Coordinates of C-alpha atoms in Angstrom, one line a residue:
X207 CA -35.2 38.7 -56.4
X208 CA -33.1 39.3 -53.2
X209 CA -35.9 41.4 -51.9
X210 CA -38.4 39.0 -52.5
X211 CA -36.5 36.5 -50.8
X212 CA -35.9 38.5 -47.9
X213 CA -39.9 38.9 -47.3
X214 CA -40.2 35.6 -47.7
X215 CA -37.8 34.1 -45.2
X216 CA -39.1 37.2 -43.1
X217 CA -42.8 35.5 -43.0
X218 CA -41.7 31.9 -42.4
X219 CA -39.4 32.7 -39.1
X220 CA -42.2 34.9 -38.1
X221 CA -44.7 32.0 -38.1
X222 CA -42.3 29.8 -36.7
X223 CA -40.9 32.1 -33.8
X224 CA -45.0 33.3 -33.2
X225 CA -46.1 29.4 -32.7
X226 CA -42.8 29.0 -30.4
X227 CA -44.0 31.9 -28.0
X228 CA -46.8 29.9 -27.7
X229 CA -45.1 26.8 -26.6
X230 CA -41.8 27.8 -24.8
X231 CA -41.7 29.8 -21.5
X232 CA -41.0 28.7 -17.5
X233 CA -43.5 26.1 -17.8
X234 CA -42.5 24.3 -21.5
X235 CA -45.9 22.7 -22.9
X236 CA -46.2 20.0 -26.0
X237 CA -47.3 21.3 -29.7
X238 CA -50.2 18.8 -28.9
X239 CA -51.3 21.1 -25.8
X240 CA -50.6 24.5 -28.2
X241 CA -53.4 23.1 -30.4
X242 CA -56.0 21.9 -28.2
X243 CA -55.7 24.9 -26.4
X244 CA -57.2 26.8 -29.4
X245 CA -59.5 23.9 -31.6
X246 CA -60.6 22.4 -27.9
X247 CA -60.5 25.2 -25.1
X248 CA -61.0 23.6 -21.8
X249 CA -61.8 26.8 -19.3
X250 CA -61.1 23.9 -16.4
X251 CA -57.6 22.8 -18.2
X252 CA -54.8 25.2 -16.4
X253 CA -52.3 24.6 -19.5
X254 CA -55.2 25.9 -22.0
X255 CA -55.8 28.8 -19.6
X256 CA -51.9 29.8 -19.5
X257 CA -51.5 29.3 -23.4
X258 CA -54.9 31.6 -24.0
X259 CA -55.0 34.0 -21.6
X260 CA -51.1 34.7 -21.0
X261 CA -49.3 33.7 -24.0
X262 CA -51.5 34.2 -26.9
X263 CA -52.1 37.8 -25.6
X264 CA -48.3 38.1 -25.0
X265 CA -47.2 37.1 -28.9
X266 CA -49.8 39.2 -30.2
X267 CA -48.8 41.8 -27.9
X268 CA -44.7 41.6 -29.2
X269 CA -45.9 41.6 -32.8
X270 CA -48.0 44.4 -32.9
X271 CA -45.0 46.4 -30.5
X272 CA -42.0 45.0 -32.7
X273 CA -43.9 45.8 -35.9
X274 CA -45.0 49.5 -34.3
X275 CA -41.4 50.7 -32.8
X276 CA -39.6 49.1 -35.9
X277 CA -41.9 50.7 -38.5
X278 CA -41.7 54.1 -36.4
X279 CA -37.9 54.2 -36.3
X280 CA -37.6 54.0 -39.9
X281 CA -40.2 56.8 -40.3
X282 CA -38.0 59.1 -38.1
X283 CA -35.2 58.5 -39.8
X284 CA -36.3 59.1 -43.1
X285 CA -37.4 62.1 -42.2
X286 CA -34.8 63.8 -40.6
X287 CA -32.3 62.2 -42.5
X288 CA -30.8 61.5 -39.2
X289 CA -29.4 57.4 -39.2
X290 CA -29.8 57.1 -35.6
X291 CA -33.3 59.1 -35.1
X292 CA -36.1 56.8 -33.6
X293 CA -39.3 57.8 -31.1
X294 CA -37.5 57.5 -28.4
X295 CA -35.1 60.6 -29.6
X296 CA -37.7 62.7 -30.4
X297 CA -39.1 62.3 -27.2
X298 CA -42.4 60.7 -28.1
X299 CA -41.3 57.2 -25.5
X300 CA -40.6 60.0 -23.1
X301 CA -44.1 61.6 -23.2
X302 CA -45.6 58.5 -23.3
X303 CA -44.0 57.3 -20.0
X304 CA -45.0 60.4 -18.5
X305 CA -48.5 59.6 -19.3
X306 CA -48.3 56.1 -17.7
X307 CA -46.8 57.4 -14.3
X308 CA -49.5 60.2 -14.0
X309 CA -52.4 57.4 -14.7
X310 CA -50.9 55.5 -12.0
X311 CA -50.3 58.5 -9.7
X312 CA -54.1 59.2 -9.1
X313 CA -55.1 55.3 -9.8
X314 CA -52.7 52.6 -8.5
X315 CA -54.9 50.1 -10.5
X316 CA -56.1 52.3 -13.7
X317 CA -58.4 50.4 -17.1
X318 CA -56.9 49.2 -20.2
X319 CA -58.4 52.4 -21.6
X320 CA -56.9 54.7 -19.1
X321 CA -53.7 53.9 -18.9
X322 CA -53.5 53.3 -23.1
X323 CA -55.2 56.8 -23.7
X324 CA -52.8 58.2 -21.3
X325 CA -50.2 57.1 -22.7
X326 CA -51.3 58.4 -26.0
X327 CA -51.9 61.9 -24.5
X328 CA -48.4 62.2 -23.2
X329 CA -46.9 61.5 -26.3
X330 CA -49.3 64.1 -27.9
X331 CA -48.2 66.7 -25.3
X332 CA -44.3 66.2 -26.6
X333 CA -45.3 66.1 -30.3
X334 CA -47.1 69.5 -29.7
X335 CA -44.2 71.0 -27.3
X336 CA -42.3 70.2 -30.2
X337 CA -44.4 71.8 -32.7
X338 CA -44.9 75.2 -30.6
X339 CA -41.1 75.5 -29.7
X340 CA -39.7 75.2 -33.2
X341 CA -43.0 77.5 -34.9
X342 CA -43.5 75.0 -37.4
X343 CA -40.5 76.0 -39.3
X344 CA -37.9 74.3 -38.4
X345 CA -39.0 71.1 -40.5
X346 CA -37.8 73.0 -43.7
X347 CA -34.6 74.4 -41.8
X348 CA -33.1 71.9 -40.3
X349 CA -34.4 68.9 -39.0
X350 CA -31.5 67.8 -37.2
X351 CA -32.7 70.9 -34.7
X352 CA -36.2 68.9 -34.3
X353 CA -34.1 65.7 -33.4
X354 CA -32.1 67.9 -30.4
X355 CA -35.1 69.5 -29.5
X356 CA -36.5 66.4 -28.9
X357 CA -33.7 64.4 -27.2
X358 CA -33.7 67.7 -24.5
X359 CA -37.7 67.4 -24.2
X360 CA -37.3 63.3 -23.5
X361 CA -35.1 63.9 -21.1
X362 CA -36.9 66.6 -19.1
X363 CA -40.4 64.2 -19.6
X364 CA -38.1 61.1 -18.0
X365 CA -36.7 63.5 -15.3
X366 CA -40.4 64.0 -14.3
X367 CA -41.8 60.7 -15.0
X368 CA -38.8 59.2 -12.6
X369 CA -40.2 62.4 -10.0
X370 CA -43.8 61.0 -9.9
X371 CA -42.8 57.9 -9.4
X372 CA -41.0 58.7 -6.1
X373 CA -43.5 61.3 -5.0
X374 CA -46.2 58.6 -5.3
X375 CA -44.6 56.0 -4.1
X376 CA -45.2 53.8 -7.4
X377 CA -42.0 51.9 -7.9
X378 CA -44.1 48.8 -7.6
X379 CA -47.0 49.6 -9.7
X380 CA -45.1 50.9 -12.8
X381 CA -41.9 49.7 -12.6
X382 CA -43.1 46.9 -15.1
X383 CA -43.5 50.2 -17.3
X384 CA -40.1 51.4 -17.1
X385 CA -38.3 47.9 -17.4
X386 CA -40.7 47.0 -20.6
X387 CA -42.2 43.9 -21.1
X388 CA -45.1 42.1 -22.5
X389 CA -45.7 39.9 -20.1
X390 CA -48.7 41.7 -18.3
X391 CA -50.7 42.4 -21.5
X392 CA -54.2 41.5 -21.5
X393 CA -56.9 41.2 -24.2
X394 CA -58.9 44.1 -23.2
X395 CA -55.5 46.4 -23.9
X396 CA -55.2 44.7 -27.0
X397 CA -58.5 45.5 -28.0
X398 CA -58.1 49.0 -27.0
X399 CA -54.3 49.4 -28.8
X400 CA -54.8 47.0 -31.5
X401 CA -56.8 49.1 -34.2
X402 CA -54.7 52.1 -33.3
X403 CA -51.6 50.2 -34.2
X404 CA -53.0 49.0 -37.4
X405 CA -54.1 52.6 -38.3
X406 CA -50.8 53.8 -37.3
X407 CA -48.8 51.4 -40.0
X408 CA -51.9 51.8 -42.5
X409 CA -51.0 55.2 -42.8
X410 CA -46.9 54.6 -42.4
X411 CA -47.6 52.4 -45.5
X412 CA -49.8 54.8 -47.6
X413 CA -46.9 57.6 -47.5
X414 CA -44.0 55.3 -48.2
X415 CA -44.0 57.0 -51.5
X416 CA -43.3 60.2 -50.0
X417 CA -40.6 59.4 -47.1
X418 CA -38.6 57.9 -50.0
X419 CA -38.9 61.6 -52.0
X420 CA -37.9 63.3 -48.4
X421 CA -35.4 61.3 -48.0
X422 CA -33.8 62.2 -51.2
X423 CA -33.6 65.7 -49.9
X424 CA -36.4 68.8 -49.5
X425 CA -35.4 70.0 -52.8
X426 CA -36.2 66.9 -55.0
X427 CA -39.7 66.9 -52.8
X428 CA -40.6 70.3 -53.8
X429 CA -39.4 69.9 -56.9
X430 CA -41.9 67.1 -57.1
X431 CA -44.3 69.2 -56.3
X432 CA -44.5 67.6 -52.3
X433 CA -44.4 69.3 -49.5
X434 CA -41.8 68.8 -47.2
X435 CA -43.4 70.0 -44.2
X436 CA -46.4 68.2 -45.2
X437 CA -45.1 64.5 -45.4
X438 CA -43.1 65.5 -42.1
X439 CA -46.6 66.1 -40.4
X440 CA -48.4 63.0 -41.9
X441 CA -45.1 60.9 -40.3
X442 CA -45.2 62.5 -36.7
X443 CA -48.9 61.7 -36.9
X444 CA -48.1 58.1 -37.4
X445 CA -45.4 57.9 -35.6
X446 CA -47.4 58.9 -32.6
X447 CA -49.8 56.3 -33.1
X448 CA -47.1 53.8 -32.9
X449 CA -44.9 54.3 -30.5
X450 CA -47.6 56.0 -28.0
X451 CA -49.6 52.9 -27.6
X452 CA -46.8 50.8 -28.0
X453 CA -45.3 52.3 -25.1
X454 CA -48.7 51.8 -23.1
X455 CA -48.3 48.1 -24.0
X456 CA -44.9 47.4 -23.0
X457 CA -43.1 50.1 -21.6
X458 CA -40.1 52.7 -23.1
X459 CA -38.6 50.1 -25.3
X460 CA -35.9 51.5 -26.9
X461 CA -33.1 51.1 -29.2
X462 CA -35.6 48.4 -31.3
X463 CA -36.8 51.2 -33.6
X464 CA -33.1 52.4 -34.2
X465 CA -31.6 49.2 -35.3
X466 CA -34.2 47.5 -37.6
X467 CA -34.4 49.3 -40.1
X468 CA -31.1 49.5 -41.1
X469 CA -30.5 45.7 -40.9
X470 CA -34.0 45.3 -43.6
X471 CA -32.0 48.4 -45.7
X472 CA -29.1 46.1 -46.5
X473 CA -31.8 43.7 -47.8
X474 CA -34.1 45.5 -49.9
X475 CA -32.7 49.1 -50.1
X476 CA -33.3 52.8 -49.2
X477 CA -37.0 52.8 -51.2
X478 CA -39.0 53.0 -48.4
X479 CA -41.5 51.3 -50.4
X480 CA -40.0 48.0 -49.0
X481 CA -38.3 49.7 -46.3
X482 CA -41.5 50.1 -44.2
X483 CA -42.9 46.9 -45.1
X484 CA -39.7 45.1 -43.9
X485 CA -38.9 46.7 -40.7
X486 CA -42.8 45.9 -39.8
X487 CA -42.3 42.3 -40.5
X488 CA -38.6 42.3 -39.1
X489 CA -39.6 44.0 -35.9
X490 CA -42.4 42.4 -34.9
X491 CA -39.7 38.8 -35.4
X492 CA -37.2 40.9 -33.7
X493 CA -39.4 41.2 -30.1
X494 CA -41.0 37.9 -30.4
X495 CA -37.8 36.6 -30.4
X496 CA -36.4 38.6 -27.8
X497 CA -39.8 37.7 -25.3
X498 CA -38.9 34.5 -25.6
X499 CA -35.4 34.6 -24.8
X500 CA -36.9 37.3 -21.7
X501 CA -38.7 33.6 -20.2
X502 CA -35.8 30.9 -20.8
X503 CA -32.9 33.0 -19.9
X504 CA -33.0 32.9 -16.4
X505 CA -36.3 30.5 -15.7
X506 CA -38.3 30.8 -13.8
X507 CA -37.6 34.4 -13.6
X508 CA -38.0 36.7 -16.6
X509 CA -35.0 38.7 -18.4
X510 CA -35.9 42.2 -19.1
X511 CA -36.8 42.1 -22.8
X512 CA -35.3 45.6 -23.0
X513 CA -31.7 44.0 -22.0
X514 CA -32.4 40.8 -24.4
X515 CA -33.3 43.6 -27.3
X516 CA -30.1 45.3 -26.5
X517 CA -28.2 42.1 -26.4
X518 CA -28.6 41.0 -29.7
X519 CA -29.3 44.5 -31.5
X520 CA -25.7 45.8 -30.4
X521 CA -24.0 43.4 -32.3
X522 CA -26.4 43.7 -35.7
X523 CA -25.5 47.9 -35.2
X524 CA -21.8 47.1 -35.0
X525 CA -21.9 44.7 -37.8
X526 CA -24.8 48.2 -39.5
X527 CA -21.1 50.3 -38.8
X528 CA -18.3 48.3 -39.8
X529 CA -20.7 48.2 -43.1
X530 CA -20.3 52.2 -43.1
X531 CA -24.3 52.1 -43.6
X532 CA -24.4 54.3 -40.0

């Protein structure tokens, strides 16, 4: 019962906090203006221009990144049974950003495609570093080695991303990238990183089964008849989906993917059945809310959504804690 009234609540705030996006931002519209902007487009009416091409591409945009960073955390961390392992420890945001700063490096103004697939790529080079360093054994090991190996390799990917950056002069082009943000999303990324997303918590979703065994420990996997090294594999895969084209979206967003999933836990449970399912629908409420406290903050300038993220998920991990559930 609690569970289901935890999903439920879950879905109504999310409606209510994705039609408020809509509305609320430096320039505050009327609910009446939200609706004609969709059943009675006016490509002559500014306000229906701002709440199409800006806003609704913005919400959808901090949904699918929420849902993608949150459901990826939570993946991570049931499989290295490691409370504070997200993307962004292994490395993957890391790769990701280096991707970005390269696209930028030999295009100032690169496509939707490029600078997505990029993106994508440089999380893929981590992932495989990753994979090649630790000769595919360390999964069954240790995997507390896979997290360290993957905190060292982010911080060697930032050290270069951060060195492109200077030697191309591109503090101006990408720093949108390394502060994070949806605000610059546009429908033709969307398109491009939508269905990737989607796949990306399809496939979270179809091994929740699994994560839950793994969690449990490598023996009651195998004894089970899983394998270990096998579910591991199928995570990283989605996991890279996620947070690589959610970082070409809105930037290395981090601490998100850490935080969620233990606040849904104290709801529903360690079954990652529900676990998954949660964080995707908490996350997704989690950066919407935190966009739109990024626009009435400090109107009309926008608040980093990485610092409003931090702002409110430091006190939920204290409160996570004091709980003794980190």
């Amino acid at each position: 019962m609690k569970k289901n009234w935890f999903f439920f609540l879950l879905i109504i705030l999310l409606i209510i906090a994705t039609v408020s996006s809509l509305k609320y931002g430096a320039i505050e519209n009327s609910w009446q203006e939200v609706r004609d902007s969709f059943l009675r487009f006016d490509t002559t009416n500014q306000t229906h221009q701002l709440i199409y091409y800006l806003r609704f591409p913005r919400t959808i945009a901090s949904l699918a990144v929420g849902a993608a960073f949150a459901a990826s955390g939570a993946l991570m961390q049931g499989i290295t049974h490691n409370p504070i392992a997200d993307s962004g420890l292994l490395g993957i945001n890391a790769g990701a950003g280096l991707g970005l700063a390269l696209a930028f490096a030999f295009s100032t103004t690169p496509t939707p495609f490029v600078t997505i697939l990029s993106s994508f790529i440089g999380a893929a080079i981590v992932l495989a570093v990753i994979y090649a360093a630790s000769n595919r054994s360390i999964f069954a090991r240790s995997p507390i080695y896979m997290v360290l190996l993957g905190a060292a390799i982010g911080s060697f990917f930032t050290a270069l991303s951060q060195s492109i950056r200077l030697l191309f002069n591109l503090n101006q082009e990408i720093t949108f990238w390394f502060v994070g943000g949806s605000g610059n999303v546009t429908w033709p990324q969307l398109k491009v990183a939508l269905p990737v997303i989607l796949v990306g918590l399809i496939g979270s979703w179809l091994i929740t089964k699994q994560v839950t065994l793994l969690e449990m420990g490598d023996e009651t996997a195998v004894s089970l008849g899983k394998k270990p090294q096998r579910i591991r594999e199928k995570s990283m895969l989605c996991v890279l989906l996620l947070a690589g084209t959610a970082v070409s979206l809105v930037g290395t967003i981090s601490f998100l993917g850490l935080i969620v999933p233990h606040v849904v836990r104290f709801f529903v449970g360690h079954d990652y059945r529900f676990v998954i399912p949660a964080a995707t629908l908490f996350g997704a409420l989690f950066f919407v809310v935190a966009d739109i406290g990024s626009r009435l903050f400090t109107p009309p300038l926008e608040t980093p959504v990485g610092v409003i993220i931090t702002l409110i998920g430091v006190p939920l991990l204290l409160i996570q804690i004091r709980r003794g559930n980190v």
